[in-house]
mmCIF file of C-alpha atoms in Angstrom:
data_model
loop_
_atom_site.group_PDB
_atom_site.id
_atom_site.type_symbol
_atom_site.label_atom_id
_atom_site.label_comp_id
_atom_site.label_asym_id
_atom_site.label_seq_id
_atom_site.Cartn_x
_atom_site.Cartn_y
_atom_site.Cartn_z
ATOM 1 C CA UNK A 193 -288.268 -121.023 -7.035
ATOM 2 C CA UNK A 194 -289.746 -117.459 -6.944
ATOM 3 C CA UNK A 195 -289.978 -117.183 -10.662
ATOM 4 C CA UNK A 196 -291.545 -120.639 -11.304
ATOM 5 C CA UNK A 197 -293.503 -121.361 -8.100
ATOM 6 C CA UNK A 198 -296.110 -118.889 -8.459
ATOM 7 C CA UNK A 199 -298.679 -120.744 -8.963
ATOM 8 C CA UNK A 200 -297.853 -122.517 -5.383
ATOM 9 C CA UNK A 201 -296.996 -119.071 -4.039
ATOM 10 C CA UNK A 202 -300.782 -117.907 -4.034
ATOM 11 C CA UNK A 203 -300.711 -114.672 -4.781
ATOM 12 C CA UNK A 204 -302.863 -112.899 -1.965
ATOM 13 C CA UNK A 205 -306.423 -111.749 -3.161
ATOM 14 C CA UNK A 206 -306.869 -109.128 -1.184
ATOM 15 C CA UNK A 207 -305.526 -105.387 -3.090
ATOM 16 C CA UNK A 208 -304.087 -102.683 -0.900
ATOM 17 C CA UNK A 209 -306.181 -99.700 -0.466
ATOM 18 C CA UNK A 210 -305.169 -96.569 -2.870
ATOM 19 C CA UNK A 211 -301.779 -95.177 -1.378
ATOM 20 C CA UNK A 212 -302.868 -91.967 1.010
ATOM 21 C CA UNK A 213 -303.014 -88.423 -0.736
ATOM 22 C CA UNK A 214 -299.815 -87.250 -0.800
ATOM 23 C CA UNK A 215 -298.822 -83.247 -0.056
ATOM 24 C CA UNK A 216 -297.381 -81.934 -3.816
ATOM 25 C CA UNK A 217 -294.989 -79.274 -3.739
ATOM 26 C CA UNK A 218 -295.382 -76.322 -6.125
ATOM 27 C CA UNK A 219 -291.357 -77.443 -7.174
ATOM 28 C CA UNK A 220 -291.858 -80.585 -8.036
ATOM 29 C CA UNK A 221 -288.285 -80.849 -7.664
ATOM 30 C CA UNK A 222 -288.843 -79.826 -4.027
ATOM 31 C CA UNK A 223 -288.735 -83.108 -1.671
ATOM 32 C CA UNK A 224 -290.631 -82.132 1.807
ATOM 33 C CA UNK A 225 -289.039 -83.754 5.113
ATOM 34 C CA UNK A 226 -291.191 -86.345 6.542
ATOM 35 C CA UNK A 227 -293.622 -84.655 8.867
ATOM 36 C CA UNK A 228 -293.906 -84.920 12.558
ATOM 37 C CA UNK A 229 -297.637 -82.903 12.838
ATOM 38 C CA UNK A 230 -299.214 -86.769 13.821
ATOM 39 C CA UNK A 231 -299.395 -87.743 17.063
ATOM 40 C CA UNK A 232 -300.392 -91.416 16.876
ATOM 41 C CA UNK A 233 -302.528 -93.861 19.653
ATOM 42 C CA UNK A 234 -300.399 -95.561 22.093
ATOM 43 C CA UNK A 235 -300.153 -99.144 23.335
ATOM 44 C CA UNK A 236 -301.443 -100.073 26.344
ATOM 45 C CA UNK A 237 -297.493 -99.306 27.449
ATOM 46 C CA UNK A 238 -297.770 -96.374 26.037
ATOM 47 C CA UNK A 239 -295.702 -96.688 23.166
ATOM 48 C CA UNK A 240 -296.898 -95.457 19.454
ATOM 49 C CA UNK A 241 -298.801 -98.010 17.775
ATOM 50 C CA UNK A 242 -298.044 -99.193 14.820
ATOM 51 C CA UNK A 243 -299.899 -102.740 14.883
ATOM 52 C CA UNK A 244 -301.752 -103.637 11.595
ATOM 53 C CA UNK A 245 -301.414 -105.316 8.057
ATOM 54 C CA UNK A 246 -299.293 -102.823 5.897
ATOM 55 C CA UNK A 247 -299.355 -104.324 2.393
ATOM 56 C CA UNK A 248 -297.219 -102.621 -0.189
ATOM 57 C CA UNK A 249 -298.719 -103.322 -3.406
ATOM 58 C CA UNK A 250 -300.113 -99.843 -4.293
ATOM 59 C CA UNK A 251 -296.003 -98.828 -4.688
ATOM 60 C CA UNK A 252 -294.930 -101.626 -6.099
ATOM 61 C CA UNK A 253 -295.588 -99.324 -9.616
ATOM 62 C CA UNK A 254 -292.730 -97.168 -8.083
ATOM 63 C CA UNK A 255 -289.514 -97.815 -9.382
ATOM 64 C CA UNK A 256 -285.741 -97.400 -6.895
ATOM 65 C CA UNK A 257 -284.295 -95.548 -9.550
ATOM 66 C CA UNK A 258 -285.473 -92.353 -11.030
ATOM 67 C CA UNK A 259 -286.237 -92.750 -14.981
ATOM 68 C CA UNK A 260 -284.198 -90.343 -17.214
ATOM 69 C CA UNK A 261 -287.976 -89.052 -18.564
ATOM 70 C CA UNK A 262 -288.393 -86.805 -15.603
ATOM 71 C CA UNK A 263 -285.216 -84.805 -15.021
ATOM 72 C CA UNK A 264 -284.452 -83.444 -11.723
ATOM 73 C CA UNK A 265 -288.481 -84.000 -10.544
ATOM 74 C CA UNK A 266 -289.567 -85.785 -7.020
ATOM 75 C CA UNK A 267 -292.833 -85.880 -8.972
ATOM 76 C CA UNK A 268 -294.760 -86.705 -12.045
ATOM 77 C CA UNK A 269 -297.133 -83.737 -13.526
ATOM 78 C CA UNK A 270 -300.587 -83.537 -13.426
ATOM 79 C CA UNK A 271 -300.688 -84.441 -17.556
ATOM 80 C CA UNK A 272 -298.416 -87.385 -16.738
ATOM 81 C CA UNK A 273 -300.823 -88.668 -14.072
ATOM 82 C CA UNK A 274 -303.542 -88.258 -16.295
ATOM 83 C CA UNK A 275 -301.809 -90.517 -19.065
ATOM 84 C CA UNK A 276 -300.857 -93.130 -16.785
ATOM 85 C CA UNK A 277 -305.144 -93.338 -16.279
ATOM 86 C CA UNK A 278 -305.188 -96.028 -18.819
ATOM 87 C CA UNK A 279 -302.966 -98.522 -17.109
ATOM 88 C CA UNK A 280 -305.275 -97.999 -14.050
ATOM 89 C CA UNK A 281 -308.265 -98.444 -15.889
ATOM 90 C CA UNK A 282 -306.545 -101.663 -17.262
ATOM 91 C CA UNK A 283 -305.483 -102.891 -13.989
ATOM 92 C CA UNK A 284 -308.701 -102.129 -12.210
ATOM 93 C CA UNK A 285 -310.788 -103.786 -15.362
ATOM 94 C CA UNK A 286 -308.512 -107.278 -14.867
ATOM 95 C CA UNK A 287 -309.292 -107.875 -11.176
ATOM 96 C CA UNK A 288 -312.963 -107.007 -12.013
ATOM 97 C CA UNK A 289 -313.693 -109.677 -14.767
ATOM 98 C CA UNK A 290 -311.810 -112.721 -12.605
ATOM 99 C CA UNK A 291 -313.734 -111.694 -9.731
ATOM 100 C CA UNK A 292 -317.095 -112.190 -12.111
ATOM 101 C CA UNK A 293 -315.738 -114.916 -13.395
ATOM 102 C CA UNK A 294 -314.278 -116.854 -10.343
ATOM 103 C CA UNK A 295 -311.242 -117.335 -11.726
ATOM 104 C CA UNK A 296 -307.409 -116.534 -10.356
ATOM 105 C CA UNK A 297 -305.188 -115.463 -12.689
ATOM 106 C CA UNK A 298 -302.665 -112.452 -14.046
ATOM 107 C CA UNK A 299 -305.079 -109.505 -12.498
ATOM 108 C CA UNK A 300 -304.794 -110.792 -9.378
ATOM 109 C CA UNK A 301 -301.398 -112.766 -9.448
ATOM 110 C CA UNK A 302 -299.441 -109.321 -10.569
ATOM 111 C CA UNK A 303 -300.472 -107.754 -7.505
ATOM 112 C CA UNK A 304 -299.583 -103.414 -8.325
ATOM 113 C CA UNK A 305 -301.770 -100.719 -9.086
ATOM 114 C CA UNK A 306 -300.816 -97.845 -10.974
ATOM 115 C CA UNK A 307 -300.856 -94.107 -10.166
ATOM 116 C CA UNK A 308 -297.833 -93.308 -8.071
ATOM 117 C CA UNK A 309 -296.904 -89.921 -7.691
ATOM 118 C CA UNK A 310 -293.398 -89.637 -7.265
ATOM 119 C CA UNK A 311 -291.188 -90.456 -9.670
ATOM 120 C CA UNK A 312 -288.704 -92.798 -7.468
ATOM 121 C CA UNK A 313 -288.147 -94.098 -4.451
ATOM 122 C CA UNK A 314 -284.651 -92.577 -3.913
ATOM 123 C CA UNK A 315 -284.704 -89.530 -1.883
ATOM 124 C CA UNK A 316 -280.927 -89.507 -1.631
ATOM 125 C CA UNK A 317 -278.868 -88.505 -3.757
ATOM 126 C CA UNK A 318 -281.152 -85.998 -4.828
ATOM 127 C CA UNK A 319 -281.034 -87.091 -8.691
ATOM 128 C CA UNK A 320 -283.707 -89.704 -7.376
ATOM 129 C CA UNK A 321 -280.540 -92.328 -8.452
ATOM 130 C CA UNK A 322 -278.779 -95.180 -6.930
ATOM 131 C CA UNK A 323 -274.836 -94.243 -6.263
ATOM 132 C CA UNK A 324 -272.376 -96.212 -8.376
ATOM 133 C CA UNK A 325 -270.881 -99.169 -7.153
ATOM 134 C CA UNK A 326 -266.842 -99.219 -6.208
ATOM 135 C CA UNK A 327 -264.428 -101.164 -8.003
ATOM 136 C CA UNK A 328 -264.825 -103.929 -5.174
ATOM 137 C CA UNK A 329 -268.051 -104.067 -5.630
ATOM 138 C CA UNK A 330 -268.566 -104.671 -9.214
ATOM 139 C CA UNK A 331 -265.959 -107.397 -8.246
ATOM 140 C CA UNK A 332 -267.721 -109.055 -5.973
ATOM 141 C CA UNK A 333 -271.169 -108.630 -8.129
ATOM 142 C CA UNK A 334 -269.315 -110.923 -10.824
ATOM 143 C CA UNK A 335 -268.310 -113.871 -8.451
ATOM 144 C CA UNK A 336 -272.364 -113.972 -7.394
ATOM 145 C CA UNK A 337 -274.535 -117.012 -9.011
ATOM 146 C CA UNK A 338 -278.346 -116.496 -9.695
ATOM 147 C CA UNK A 339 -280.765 -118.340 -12.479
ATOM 148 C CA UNK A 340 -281.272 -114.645 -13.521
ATOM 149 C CA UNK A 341 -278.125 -114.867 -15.033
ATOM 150 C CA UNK A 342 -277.581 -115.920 -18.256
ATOM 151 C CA UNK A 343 -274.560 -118.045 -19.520
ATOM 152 C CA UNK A 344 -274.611 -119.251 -16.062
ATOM 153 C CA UNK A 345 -274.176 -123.549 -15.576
ATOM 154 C CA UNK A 346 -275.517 -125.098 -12.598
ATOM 155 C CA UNK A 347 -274.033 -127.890 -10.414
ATOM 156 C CA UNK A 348 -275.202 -127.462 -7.165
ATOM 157 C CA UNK A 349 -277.105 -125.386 -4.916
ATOM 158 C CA UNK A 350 -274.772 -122.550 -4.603
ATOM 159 C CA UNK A 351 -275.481 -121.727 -8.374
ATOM 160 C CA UNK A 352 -278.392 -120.008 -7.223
ATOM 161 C CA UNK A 353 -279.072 -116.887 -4.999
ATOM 162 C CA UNK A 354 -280.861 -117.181 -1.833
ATOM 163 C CA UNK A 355 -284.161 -116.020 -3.228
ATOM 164 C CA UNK A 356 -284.165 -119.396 -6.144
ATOM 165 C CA UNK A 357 -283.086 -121.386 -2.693
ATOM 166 C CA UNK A 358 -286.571 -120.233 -1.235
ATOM 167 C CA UNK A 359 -284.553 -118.581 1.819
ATOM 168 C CA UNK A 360 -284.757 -115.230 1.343
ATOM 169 C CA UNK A 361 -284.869 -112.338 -0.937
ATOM 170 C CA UNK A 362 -282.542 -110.105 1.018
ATOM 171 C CA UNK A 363 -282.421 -107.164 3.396
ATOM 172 C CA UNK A 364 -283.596 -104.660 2.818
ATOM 173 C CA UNK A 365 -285.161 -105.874 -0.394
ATOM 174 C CA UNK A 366 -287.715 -108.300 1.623
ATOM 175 C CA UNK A 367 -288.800 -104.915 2.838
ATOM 176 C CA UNK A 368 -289.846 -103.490 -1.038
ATOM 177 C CA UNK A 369 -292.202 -104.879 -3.485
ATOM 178 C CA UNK A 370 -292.318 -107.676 -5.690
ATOM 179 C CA UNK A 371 -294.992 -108.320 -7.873
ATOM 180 C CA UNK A 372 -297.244 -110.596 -5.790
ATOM 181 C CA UNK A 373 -296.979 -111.654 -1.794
ATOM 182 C CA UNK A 374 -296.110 -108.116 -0.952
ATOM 183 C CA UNK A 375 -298.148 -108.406 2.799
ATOM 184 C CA UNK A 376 -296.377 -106.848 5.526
ATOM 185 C CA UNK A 377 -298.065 -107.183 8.867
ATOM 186 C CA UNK A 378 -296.675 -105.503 12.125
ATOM 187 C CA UNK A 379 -297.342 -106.964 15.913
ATOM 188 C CA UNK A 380 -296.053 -105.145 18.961
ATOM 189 C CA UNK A 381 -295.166 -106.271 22.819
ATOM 190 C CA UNK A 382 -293.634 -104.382 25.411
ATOM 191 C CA UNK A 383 -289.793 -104.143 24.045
ATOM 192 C CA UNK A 384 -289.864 -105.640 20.690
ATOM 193 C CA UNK A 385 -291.728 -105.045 17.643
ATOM 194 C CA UNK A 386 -292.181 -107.852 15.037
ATOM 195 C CA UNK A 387 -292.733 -107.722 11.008
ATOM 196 C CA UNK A 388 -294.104 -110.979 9.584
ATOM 197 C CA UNK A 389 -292.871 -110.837 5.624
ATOM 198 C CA UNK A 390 -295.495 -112.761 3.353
ATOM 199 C CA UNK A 391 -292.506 -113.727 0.853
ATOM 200 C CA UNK A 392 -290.139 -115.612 3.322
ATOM 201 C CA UNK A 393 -289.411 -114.239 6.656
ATOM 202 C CA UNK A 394 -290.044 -112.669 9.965
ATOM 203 C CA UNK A 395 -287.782 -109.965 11.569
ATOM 204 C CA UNK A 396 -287.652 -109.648 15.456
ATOM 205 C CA UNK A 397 -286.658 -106.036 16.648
ATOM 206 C CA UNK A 398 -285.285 -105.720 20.242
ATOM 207 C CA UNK A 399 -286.698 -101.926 21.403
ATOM 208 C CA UNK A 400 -284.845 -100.431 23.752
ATOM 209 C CA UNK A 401 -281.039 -100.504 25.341
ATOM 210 C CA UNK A 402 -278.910 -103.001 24.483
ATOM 211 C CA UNK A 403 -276.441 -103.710 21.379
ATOM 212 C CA UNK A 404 -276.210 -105.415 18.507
ATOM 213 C CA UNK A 405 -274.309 -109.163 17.918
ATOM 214 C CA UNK A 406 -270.905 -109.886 18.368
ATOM 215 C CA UNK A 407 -269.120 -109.039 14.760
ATOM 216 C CA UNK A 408 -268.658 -113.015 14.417
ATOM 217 C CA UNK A 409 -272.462 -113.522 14.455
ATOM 218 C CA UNK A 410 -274.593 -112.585 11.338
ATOM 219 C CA UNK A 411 -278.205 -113.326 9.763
ATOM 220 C CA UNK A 412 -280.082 -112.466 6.881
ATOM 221 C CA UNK A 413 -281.835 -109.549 8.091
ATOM 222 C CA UNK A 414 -279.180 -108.737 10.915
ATOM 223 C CA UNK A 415 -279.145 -108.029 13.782
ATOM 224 C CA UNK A 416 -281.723 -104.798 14.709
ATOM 225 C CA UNK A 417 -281.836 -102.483 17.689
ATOM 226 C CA UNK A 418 -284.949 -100.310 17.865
ATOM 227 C CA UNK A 419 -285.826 -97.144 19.645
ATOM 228 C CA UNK A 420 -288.749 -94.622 19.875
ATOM 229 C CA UNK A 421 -287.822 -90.826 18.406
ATOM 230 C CA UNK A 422 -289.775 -88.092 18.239
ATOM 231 C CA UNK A 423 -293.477 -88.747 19.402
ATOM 232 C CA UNK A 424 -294.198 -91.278 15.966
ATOM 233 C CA UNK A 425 -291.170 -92.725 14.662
ATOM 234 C CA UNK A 426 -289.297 -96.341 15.269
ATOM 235 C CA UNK A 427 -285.488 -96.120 14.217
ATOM 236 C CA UNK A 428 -284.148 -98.984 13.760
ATOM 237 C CA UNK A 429 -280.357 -99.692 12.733
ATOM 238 C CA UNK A 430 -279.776 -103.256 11.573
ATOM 239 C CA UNK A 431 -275.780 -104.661 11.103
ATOM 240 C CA UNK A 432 -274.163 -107.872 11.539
ATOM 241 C CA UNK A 433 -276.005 -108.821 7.556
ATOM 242 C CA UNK A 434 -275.173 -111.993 6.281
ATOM 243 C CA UNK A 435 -273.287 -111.736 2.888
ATOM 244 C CA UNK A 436 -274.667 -113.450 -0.061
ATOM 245 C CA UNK A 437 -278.057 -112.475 -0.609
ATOM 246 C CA UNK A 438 -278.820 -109.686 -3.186
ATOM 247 C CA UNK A 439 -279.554 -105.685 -1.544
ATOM 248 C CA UNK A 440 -282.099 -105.807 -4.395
ATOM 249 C CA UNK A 441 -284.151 -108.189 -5.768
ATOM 250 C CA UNK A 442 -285.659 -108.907 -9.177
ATOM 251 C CA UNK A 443 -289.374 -107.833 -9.337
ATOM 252 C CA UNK A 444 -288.754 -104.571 -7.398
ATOM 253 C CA UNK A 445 -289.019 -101.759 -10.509
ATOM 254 C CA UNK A 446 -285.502 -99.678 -11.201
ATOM 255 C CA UNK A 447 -283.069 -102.207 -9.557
ATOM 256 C CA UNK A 448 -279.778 -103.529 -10.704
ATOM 257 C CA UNK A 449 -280.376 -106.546 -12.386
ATOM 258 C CA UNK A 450 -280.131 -110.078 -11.441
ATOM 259 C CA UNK A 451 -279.935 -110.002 -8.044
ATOM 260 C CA UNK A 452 -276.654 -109.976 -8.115
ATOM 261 C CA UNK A 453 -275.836 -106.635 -5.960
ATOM 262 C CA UNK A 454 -273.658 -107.627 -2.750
ATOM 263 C CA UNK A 455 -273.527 -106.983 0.815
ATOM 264 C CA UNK A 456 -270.549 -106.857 2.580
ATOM 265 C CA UNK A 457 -268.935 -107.237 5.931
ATOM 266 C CA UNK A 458 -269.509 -103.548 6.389
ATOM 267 C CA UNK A 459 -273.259 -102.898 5.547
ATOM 268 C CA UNK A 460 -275.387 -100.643 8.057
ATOM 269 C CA UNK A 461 -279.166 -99.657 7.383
ATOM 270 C CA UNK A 462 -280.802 -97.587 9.663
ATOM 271 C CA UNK A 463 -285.035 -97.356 8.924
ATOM 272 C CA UNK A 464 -287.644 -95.058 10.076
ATOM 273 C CA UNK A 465 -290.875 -95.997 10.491
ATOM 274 C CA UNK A 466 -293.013 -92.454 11.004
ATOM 275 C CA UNK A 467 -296.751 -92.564 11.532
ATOM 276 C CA UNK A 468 -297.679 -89.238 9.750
ATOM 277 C CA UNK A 469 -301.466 -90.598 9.802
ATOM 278 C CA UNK A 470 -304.046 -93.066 11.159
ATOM 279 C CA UNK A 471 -303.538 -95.592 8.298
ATOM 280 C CA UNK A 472 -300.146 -94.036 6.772
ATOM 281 C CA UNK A 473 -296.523 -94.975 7.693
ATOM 282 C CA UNK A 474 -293.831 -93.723 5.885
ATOM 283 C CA UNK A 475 -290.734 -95.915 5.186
ATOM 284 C CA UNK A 476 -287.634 -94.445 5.053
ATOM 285 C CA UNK A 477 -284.226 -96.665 4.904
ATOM 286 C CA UNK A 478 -280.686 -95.311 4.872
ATOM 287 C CA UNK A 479 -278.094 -97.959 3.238
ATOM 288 C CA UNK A 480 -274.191 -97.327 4.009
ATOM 289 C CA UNK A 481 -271.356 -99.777 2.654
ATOM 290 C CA UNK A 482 -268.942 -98.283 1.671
ATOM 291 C CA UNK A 483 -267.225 -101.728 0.404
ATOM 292 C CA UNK A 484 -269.717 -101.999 -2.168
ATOM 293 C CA UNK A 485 -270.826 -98.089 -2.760
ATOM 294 C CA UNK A 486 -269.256 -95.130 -3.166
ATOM 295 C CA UNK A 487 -272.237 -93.432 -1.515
ATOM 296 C CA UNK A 488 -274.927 -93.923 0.985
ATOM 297 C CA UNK A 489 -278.307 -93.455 -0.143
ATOM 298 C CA UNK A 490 -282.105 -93.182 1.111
ATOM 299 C CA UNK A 491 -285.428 -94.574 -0.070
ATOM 300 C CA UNK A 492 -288.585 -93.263 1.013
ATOM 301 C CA UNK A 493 -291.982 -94.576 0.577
ATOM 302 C CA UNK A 494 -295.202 -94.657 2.151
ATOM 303 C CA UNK A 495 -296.874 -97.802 3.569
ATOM 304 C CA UNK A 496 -300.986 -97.349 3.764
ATOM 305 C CA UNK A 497 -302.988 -99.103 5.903
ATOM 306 C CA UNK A 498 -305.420 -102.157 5.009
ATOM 307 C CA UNK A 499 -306.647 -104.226 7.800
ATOM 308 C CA UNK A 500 -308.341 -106.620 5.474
ATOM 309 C CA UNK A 501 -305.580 -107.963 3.219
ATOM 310 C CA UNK A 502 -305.835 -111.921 3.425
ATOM 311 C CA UNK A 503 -302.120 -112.401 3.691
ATOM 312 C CA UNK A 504 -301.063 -116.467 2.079
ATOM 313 C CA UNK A 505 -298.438 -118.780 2.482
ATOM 314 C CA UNK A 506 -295.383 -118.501 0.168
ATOM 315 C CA UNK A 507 -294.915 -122.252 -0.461
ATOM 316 C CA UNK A 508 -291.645 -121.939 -1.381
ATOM 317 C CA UNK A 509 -289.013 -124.166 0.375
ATOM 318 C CA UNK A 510 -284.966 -124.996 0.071
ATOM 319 C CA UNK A 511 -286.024 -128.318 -0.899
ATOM 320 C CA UNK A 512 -287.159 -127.009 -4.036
ATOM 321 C CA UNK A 513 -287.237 -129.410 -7.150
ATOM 322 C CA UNK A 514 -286.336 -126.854 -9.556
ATOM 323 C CA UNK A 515 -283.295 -126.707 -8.029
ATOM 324 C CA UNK A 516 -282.668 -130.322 -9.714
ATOM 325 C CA UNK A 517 -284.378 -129.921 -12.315
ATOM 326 C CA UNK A 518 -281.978 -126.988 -13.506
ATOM 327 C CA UNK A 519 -278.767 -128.979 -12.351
ATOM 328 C CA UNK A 520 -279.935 -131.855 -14.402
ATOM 329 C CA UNK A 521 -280.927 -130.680 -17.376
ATOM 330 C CA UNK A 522 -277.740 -127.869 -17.477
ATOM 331 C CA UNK A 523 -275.787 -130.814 -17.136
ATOM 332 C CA UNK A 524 -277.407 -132.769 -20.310
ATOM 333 C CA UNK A 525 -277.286 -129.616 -22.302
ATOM 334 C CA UNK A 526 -273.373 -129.640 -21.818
ATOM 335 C CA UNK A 527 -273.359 -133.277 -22.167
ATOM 336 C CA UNK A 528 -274.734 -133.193 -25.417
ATOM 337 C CA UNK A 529 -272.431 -129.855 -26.479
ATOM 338 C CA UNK A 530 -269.207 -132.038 -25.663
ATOM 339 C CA UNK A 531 -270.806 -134.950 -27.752
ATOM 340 C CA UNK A 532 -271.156 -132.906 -30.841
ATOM 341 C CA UNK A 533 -267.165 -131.087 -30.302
ATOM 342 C CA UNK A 534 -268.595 -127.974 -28.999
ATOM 343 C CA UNK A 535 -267.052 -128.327 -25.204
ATOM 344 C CA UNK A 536 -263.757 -129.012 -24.594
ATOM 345 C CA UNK A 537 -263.978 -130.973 -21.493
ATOM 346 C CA UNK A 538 -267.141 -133.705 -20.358
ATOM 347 C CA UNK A 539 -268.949 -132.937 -17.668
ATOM 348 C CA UNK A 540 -267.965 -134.361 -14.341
ATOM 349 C CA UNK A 541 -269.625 -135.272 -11.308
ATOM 350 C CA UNK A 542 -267.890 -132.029 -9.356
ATOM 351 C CA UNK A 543 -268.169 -130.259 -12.560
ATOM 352 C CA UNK A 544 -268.354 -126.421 -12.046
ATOM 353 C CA UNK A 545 -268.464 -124.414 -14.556
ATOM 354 C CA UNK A 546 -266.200 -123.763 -17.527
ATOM 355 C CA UNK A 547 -264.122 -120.859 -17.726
ATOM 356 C CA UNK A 548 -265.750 -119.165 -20.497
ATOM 357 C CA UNK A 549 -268.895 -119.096 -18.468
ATOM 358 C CA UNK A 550 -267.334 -118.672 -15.092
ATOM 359 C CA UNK A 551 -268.071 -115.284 -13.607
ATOM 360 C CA UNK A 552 -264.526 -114.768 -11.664
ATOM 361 C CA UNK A 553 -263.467 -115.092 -15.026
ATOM 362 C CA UNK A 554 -265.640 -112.392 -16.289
ATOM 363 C CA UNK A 555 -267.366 -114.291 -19.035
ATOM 364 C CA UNK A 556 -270.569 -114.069 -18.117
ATOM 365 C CA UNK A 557 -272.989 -112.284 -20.065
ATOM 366 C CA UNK A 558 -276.292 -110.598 -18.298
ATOM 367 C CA UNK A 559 -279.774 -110.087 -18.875
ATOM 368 C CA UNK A 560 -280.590 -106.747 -19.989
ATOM 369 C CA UNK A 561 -283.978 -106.473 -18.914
#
């Protein structure tokens, strides 16, 4: 599981070069439009190229959500970036000594370096803030199972989100930072463009004409349709998402917690991938369901080059004993509660759980951090 299996997970050793200077307003409340001044080499088919390793640790320090602290800013002050030095200086100092020393362990495992700019990913709605959710769904938030939950029991493997289950951590969130494995590596051919995912998966884009799936026919990360715009931008608009998995997922800063925010039938994201330099892409994703949000709303960050990153396997796999190891021991816990008078009914071999605990039932308290 992604929380436990880190240590089989190798975290990848290589850092991300510092995130490329970016062009500060005078308003820091002023958000430029992505610019189009770049005119990037073409592929041998004459398409832009956007081939190369893309790891997105140096924004993984960037929260979704805009803090409170900074108002109505895109971007932090001078004085704030000079506070935030320590943490660098802290960050920078860990990698050094287990390099000297040979050693693998929390400097290199928490893979993020401080210094980020902005003050949020979300460009849209301009208060740098994820929209609320609708009444449907917050519903259908409180029927979804995850170990980040807690009050939760577990008897089988739907209990646990897709990202315990080793399968994936969602879409778009496989496309954000966690806190380790955040390699992103891009390979092109004539009509399709490919991004291997260090933590679990591979999307396949189809460039060109064509359409997307029949509505019966869904996947994890959808199904995409690419085209070129512009002279240095890939638009891509992905549909046909498999419910189940979370939008978000935990160890991506300013996120709804628990992994536990839902896709539905309707969800539509439509990315652009701009070269604005020779080792700069920015990332900017549009999200629209309008089952789940009362709003669309756009992240933007950029993506900077490093051809060196060492990307790792992610040993993590559906198979995964922790997945027992939590049914087993959830069930003991309860066996032992109904032993001493404290649950009303023993557990059985289809036991699910209780109402008290079940979330339909709306019993279910959450983590707060």
């Amino acid at each position: 599981m992604p929380r436990t299996l880190f240590l089989i997970g190798a975290a990848s050793l290589a850092l991300a070069l510092p995130a490329a200077a970016q062009e500060v307003p005078e308003d820091l409340t002023v958000m430029p439009p992505v610019s189009d001044a770049y005119r990037p080499s073409l592929t041998s088919w004459g398409e832009p190229d956007l081939r190369g390793s893309w790891p997105i640790n140096d924004i993984a320090d960037l929260p979704v959500n805009r803090p409170e602290r900074y108002g109505d800013r895109f971007w932090k002050t001078a004085e704030e970036m000079a506070a935030e030095q320590g943490k660098v200086d802290a960050l920078e100092e860990a990698y050094e000594v287990e390099d000297e020393q040979s050693t693998i362990g929390l400097g290199h495992w928490i893979e993020y370096q401080a210094g980020v700019r902005r003050t949020s990913m979300v460009v849209s709605p301009a208060d740098g803030r994820l929209p609320e959710w609708t009444d449907e769904g917050r519903r259908r938030s409180a029927l979804m199972r995850s170990s980040w939950l807690i009050g939760q029991t577990y008897d089988w493997t739907d209990d646990f989100d897709s990202y315990d289950r080793c399968i994936t951590r969602g879409f778009p969130a496989a496309m954000y930072p966690a806190r380790y494995n955040n390699g992103l590596r891009i390979f092109q051919s004539p009509g399709q463009v490919a991004i291997v995912i260090e933590m679990l998966g591979t999307r396949i884009i189809p460039v060109g004409e064509g359409g997307h799936w029949p509505e019966a026919v869904t996947g994890w990360y959808g199904s995409s349709r690419g085209r070129w715009v512009d002279h240095n931008t890939l638009e891509v608009e992905t549909t046909n998402l498999t419910t189940g998995a979370s939008v978000f997922s935990n160890g991506t800063l300013g996120v709804p917690a628990n992994n536990t925010t839902p896709v539905s039938e309707q969800a539509k994201v439509v990315e652009r991938f701009t070269m604005v330099g020779p080792d700069t892409i920015t990332y900017e994703m549009t999200y629209e369901d309008p089952v789940v949000w009362t709003a669309p709303f756009t992240l933007r960050v950029n993506w900077t080059r490093d051809d060196d990153y060492q990307m790792f396997e992610y040993a993590c796999h559906e198979g995964n004993v922790q997945l027992r190891g939590y049914i087993t021991s959830d069930r003991a816990r309860r066996e032992q509660e109904y032993a001493r008078g404290l649950m009303l009914e023993p557990v059985g071999e289809n036991a699910g759980p209780p109402p008290a605990m079940d979330p339909a039932a709306g019993g279910l308290k959450r983590r707060e951090d």
